[in-house]
PDB file of C-alpha atoms in Angstrom:
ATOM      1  CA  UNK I   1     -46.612  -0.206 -35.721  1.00  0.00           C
ATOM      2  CA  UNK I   2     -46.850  -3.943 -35.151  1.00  0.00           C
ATOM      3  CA  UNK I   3     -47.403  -3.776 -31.212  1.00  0.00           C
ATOM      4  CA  UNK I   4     -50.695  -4.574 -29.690  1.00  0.00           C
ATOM      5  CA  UNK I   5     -52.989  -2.201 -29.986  1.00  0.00           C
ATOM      6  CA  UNK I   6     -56.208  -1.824 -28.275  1.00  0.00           C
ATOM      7  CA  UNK I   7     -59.267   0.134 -28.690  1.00  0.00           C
ATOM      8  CA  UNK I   8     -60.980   2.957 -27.497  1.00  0.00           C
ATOM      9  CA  UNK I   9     -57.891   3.942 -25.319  1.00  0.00           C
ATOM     10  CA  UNK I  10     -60.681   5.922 -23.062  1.00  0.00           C
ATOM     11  CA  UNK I  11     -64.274   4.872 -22.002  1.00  0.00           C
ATOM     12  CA  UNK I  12     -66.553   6.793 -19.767  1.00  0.00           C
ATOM     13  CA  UNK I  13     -70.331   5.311 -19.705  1.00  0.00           C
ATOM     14  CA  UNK I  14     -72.684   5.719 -17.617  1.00  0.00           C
ATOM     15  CA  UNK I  15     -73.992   2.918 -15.022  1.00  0.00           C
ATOM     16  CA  UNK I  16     -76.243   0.084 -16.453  1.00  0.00           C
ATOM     17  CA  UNK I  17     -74.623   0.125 -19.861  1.00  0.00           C
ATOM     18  CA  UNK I  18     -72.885  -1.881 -21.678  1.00  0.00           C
ATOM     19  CA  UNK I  19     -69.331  -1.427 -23.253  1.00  0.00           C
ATOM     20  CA  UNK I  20     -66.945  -3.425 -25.034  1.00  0.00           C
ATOM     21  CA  UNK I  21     -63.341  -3.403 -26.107  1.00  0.00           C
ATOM     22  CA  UNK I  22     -61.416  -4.480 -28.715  1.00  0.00           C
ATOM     23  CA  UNK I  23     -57.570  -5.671 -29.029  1.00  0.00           C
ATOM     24  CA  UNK I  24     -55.299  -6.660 -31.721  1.00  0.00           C
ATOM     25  CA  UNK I  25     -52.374  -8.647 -30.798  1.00  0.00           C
ATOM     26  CA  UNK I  26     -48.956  -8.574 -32.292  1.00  0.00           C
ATOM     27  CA  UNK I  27     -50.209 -10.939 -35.697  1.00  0.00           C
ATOM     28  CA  UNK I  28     -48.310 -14.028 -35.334  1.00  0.00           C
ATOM     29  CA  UNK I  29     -48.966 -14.625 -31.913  1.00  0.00           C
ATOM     30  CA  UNK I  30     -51.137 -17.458 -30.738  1.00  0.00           C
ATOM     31  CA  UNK I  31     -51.919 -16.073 -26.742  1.00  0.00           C
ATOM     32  CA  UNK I  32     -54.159 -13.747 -26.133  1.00  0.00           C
ATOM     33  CA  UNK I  33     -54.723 -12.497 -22.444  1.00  0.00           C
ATOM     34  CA  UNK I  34     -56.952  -9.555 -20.698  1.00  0.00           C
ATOM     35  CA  UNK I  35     -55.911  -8.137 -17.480  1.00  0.00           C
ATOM     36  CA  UNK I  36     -57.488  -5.203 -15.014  1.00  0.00           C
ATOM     37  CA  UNK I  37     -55.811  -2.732 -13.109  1.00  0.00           C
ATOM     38  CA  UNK I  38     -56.945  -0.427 -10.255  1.00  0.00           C
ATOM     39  CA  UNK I  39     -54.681   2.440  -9.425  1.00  0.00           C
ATOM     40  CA  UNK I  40     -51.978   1.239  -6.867  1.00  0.00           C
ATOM     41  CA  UNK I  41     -52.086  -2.354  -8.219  1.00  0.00           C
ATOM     42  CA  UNK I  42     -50.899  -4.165 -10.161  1.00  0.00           C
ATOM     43  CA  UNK I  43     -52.449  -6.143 -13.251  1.00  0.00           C
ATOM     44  CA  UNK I  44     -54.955  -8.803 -12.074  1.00  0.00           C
ATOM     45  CA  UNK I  45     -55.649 -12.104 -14.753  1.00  0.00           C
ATOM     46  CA  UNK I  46     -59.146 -12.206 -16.203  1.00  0.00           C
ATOM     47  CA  UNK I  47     -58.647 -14.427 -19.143  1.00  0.00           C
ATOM     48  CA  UNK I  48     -56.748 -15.823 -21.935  1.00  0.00           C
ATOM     49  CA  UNK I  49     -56.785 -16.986 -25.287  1.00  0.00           C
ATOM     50  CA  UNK I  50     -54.698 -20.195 -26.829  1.00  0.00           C
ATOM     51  CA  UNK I  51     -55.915 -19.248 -30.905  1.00  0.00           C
ATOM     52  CA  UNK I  52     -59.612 -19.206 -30.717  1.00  0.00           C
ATOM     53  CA  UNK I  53     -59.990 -21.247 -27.587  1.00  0.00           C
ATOM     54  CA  UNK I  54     -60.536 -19.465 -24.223  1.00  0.00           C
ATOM     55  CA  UNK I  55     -58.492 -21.936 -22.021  1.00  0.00           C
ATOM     56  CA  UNK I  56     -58.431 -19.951 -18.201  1.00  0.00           C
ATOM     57  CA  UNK I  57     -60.844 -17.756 -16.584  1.00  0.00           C
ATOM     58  CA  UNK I  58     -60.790 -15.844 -13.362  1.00  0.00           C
ATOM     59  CA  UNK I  59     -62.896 -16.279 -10.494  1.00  0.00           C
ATOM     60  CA  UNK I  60     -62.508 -12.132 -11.020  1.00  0.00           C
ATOM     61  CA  UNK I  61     -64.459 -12.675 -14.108  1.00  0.00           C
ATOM     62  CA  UNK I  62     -67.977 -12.346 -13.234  1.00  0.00           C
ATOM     63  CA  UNK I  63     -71.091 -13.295 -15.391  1.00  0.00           C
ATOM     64  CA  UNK I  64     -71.516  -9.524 -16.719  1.00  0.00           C
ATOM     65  CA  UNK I  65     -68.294 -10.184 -18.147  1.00  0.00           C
ATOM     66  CA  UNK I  66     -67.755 -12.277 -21.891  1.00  0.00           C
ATOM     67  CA  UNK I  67     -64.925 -12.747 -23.993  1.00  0.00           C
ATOM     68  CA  UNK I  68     -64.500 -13.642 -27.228  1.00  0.00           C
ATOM     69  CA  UNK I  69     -61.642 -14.310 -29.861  1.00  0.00           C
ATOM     70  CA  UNK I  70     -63.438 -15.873 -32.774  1.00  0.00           C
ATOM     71  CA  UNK I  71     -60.918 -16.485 -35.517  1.00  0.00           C
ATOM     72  CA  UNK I  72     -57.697 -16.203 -33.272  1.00  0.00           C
ATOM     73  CA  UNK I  73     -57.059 -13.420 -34.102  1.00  0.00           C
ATOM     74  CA  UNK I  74     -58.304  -9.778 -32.286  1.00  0.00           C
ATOM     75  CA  UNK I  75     -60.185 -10.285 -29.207  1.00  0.00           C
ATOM     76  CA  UNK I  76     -63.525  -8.218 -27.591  1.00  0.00           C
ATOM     77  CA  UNK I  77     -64.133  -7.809 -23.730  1.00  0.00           C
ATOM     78  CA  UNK I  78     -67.640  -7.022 -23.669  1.00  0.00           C
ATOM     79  CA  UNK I  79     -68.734  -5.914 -20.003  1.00  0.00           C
ATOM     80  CA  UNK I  80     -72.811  -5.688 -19.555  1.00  0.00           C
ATOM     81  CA  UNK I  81     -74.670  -3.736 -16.747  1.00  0.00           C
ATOM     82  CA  UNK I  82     -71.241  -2.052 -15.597  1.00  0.00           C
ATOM     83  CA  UNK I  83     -70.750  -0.546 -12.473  1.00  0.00           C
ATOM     84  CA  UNK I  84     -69.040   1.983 -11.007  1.00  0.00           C
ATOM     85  CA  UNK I  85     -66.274  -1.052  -9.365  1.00  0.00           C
ATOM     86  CA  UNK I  86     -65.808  -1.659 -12.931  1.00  0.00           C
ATOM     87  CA  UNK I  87     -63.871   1.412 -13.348  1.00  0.00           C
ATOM     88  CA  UNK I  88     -60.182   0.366 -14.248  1.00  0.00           C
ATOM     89  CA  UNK I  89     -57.940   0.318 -16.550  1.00  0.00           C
ATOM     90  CA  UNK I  90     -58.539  -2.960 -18.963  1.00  0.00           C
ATOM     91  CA  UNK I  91     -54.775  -4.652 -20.678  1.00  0.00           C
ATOM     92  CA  UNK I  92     -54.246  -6.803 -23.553  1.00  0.00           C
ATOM     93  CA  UNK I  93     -51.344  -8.902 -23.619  1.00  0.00           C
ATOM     94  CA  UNK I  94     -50.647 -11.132 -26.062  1.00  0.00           C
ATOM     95  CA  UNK I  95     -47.480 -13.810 -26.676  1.00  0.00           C
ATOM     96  CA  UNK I  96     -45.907 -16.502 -28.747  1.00  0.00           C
ATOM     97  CA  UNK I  97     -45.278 -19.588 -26.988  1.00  0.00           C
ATOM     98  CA  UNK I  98     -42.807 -21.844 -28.369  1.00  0.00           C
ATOM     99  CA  UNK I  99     -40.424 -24.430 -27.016  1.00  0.00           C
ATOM    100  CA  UNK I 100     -41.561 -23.183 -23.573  1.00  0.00           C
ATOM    101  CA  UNK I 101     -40.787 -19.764 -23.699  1.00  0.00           C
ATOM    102  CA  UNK I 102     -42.907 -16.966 -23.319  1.00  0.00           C
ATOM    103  CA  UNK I 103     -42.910 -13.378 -23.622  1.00  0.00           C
ATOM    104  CA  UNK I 104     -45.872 -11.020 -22.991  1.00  0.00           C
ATOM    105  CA  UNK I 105     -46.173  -7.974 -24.823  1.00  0.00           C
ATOM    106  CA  UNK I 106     -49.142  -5.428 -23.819  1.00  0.00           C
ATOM    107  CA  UNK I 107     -50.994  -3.371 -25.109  1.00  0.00           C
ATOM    108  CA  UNK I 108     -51.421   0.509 -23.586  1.00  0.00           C
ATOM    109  CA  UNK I 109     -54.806  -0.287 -22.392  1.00  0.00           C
ATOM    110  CA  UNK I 110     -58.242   1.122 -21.894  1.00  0.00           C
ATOM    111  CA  UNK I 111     -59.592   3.310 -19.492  1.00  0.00           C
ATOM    112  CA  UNK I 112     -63.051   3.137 -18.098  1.00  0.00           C
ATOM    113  CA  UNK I 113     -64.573   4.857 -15.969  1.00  0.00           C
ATOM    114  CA  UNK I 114     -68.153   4.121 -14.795  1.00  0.00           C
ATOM    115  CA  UNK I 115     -70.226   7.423 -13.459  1.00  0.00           C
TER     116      UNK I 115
ATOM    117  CA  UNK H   1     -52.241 -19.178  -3.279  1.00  0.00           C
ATOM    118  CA  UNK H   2     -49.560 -17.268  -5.215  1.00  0.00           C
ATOM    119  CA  UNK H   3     -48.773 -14.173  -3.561  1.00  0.00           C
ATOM    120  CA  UNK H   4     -46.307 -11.831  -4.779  1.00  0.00           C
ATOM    121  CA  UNK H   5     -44.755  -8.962  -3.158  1.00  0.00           C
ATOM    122  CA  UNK H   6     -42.695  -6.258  -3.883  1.00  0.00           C
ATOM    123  CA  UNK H   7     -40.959  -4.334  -1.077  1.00  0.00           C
ATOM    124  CA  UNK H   8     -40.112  -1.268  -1.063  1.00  0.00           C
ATOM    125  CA  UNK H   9     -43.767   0.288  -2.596  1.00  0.00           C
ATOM    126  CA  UNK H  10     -41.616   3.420  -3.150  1.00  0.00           C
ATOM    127  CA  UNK H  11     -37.891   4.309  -4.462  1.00  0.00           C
ATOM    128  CA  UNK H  12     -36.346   8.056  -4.851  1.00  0.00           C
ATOM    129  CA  UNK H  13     -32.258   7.716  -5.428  1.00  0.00           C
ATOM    130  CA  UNK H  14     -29.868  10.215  -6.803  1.00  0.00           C
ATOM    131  CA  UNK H  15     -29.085  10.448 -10.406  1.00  0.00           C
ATOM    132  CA  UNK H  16     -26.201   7.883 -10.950  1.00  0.00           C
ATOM    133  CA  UNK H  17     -26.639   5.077  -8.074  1.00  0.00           C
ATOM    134  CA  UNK H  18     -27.225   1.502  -8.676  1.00  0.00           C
ATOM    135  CA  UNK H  19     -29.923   0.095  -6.935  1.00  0.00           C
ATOM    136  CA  UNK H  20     -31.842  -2.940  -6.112  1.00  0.00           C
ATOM    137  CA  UNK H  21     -35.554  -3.910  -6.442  1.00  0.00           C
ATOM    138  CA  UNK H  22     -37.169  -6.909  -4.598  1.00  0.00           C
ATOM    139  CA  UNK H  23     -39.783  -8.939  -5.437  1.00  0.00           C
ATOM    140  CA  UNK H  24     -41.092 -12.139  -3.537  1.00  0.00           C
ATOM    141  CA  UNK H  25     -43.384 -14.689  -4.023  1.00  0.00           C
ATOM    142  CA  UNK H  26     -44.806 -17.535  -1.577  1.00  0.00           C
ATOM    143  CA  UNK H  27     -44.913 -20.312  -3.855  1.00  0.00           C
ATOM    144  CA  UNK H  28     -41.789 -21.696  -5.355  1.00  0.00           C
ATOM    145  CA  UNK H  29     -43.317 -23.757  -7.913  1.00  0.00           C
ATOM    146  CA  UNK H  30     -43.262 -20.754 -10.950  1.00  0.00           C
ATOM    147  CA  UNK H  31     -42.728 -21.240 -14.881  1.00  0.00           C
ATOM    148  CA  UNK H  32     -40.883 -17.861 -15.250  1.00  0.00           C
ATOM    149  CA  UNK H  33     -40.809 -14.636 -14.093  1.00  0.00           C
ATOM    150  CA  UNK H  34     -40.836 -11.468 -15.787  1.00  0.00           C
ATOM    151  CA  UNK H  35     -40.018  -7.908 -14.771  1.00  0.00           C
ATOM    152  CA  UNK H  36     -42.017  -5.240 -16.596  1.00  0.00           C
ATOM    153  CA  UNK H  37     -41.737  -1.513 -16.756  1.00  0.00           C
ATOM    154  CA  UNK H  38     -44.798   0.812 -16.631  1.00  0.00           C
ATOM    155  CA  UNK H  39     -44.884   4.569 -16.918  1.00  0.00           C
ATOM    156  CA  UNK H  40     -47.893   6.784 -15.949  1.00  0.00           C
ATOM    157  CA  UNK H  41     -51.530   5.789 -17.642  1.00  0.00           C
ATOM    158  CA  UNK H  42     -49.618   3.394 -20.248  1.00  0.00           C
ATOM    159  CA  UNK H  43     -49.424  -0.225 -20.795  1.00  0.00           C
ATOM    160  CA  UNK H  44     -46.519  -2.616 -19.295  1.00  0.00           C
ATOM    161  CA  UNK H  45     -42.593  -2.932 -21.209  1.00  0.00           C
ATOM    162  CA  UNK H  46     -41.622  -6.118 -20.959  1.00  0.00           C
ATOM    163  CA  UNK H  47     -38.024  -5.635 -19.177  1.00  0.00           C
ATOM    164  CA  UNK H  48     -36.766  -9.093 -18.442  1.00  0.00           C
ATOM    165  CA  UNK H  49     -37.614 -12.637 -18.579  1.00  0.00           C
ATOM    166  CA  UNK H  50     -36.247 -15.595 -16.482  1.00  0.00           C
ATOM    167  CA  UNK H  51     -37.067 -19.730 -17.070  1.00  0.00           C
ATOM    168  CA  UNK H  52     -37.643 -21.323 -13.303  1.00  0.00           C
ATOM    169  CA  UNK H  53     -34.662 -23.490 -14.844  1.00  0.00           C
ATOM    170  CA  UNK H  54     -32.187 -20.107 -14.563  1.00  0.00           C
ATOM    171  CA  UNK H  55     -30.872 -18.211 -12.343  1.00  0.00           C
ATOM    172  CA  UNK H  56     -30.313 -14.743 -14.403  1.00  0.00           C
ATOM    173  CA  UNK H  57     -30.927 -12.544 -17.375  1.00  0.00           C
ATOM    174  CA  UNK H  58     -29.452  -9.076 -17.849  1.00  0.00           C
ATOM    175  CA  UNK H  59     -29.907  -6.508 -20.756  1.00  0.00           C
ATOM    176  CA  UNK H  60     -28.046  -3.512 -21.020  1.00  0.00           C
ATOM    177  CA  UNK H  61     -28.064  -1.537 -17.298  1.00  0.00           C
ATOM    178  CA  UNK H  62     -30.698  -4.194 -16.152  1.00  0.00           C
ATOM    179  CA  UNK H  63     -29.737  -7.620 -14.280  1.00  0.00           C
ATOM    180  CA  UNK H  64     -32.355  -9.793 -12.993  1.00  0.00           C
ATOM    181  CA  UNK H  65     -31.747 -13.017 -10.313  1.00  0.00           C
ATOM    182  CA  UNK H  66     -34.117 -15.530  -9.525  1.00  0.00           C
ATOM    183  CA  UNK H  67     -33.924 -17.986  -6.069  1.00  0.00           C
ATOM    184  CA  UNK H  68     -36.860 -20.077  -6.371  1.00  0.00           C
ATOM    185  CA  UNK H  69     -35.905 -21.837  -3.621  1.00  0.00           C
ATOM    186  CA  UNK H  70     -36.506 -19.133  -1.622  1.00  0.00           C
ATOM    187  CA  UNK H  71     -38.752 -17.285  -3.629  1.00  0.00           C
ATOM    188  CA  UNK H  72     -36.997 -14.176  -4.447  1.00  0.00           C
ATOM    189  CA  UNK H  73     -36.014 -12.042  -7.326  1.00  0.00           C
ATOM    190  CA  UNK H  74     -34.114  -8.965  -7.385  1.00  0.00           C
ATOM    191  CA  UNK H  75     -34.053  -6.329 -10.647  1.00  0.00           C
ATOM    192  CA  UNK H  76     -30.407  -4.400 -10.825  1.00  0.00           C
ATOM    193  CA  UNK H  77     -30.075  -1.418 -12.171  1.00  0.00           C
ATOM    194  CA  UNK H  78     -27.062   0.273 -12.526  1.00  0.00           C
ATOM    195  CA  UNK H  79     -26.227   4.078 -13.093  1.00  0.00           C
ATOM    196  CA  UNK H  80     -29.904   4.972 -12.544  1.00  0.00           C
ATOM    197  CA  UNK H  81     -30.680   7.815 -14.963  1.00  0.00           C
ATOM    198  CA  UNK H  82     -33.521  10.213 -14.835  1.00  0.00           C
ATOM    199  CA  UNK H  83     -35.587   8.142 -17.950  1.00  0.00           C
ATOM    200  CA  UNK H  84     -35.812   4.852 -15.159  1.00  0.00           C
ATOM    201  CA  UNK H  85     -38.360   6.786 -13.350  1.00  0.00           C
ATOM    202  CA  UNK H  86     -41.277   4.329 -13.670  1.00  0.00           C
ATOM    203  CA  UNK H  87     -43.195   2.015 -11.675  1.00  0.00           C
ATOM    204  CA  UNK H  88     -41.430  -1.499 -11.918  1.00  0.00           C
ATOM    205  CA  UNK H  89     -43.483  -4.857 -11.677  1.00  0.00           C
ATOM    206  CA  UNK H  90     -42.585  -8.209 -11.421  1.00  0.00           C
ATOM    207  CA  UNK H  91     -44.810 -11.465 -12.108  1.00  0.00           C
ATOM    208  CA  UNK H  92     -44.384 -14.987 -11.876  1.00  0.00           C
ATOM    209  CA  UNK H  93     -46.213 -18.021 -13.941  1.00  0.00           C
ATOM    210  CA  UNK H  94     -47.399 -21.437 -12.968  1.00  0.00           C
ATOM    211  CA  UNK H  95     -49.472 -22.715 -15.754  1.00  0.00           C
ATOM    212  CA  UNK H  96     -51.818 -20.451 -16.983  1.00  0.00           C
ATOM    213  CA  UNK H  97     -52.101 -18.169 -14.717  1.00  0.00           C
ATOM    214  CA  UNK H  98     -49.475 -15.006 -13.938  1.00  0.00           C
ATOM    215  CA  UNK H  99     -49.525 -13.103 -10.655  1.00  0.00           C
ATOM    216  CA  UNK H 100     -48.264  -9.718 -10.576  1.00  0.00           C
ATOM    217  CA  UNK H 101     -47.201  -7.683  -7.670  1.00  0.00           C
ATOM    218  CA  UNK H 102     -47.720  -4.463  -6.927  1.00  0.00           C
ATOM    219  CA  UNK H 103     -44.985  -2.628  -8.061  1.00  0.00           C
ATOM    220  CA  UNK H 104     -42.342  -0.612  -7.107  1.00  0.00           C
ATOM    221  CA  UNK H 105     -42.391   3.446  -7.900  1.00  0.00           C
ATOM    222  CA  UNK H 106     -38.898   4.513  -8.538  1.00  0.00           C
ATOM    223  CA  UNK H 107     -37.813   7.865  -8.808  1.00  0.00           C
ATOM    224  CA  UNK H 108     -34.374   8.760  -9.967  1.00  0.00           C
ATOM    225  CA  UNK H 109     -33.672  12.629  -8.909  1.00  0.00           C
ATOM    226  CA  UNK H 110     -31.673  14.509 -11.576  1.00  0.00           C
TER     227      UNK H 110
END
């Protein structure tokens, strides 16, 4: 399978800790983005990735948040001191961008849910 | 502020019909916008892509217009078939950010 793919696909913790998430993107592609969802919405824009570089964050994006994408590569979304508002489901998208053009392709998530 | 909007929240049509999906957004100044596909618990399926430079993109049962000018797009689907059944989402780019709407639950009836 050479979709993204994103791991755990399930997450319940408990309030105060700490959880993070992993995603592989499709491997030649150079953009990298994390989205949430609540039920009834639709995806909001946390962050993204051009290679290594984290080039856009949301205001949505709060200081318990981080993310990282150190060699370009997979990516981690580490949330600290969750709580229970936290409880969504996290995407990974990720794309090739070349002579303007864009496609995202995403991943089929992880759940969390904060008790 | 981007807003994007996607009217109606909720779709049930016979088995067969073509039908229309709307999606709306206040600010005309996009990148692209993309129509996605998302079934129960699961990640989005990219359905559709259009360039702010075009005007429309079809694949198989699926046409999609854009009117940036008046900040519309509309998804086609024709001969709806029990395996559409899916919430449908459009989202529009300006630089590095994408908006998505809500989405629109269709249900085709068998």
């Amino acid at each position: 399978d050479t979709g993204v793919s994103q791991d755990p696909r399930h997450k319940i913790t408990k309030r105060g800790q700490n959880v993070t998430f992993r995603c592989d993107p499709i491997s030649e592609h150079n953009r990298l983005y994390w989205y949430r969802q609540t039920l009834g919405q639709g995806p909001e824009f946390l962050t993204y990735f051009q290679n290594e570089a984290q080039l856009e964050k949301s205001r949505l994006l709060s200081d318990r948040f981080s993310a990282e994408r150190p060699k370009g590569s997979f990516s981690t979304l580490e949330i600290q001191r969750t709580e229970q508002g936290d409880s969504a489901m996290y995407l990974c998208a990720s794309s090739l961008e070349q002579d303007g053009k864009e496609t995202q392709y995403f991943g089929p998530g992880t759940r969390l849910l904060v008790l | 502020k981007q807003e994007v909007t996607q009217i109606p929240a909720a779709l049930s049509v016979p088995e067969g019909e073509n039908l229309v999906l709307n999606c709306s957004f206040t600010d005309s100044a996009i990148y692209n916008l993309q129509w996605f596909r998302q079934d129960p618990g699961k990640g989005l399926t990219s359905l559709l892509l259009i360039q702010s430079s075009q005007r429309e993109q079809t694949s198989g049962r699926l046409n999609a217009s854009l009117d940036k000018s008046s900040g519309r797009s509309t998804l086609y689907i024709a001969a709806s078939q029990p395996g559409d059944s899916a919430t449908y989402l459009c989202a529009v780019r300006r630089d590095d950010k994408i908006i998505f709407g809500k989405g629109t639950r269709l249900h085709i009836l068998p």
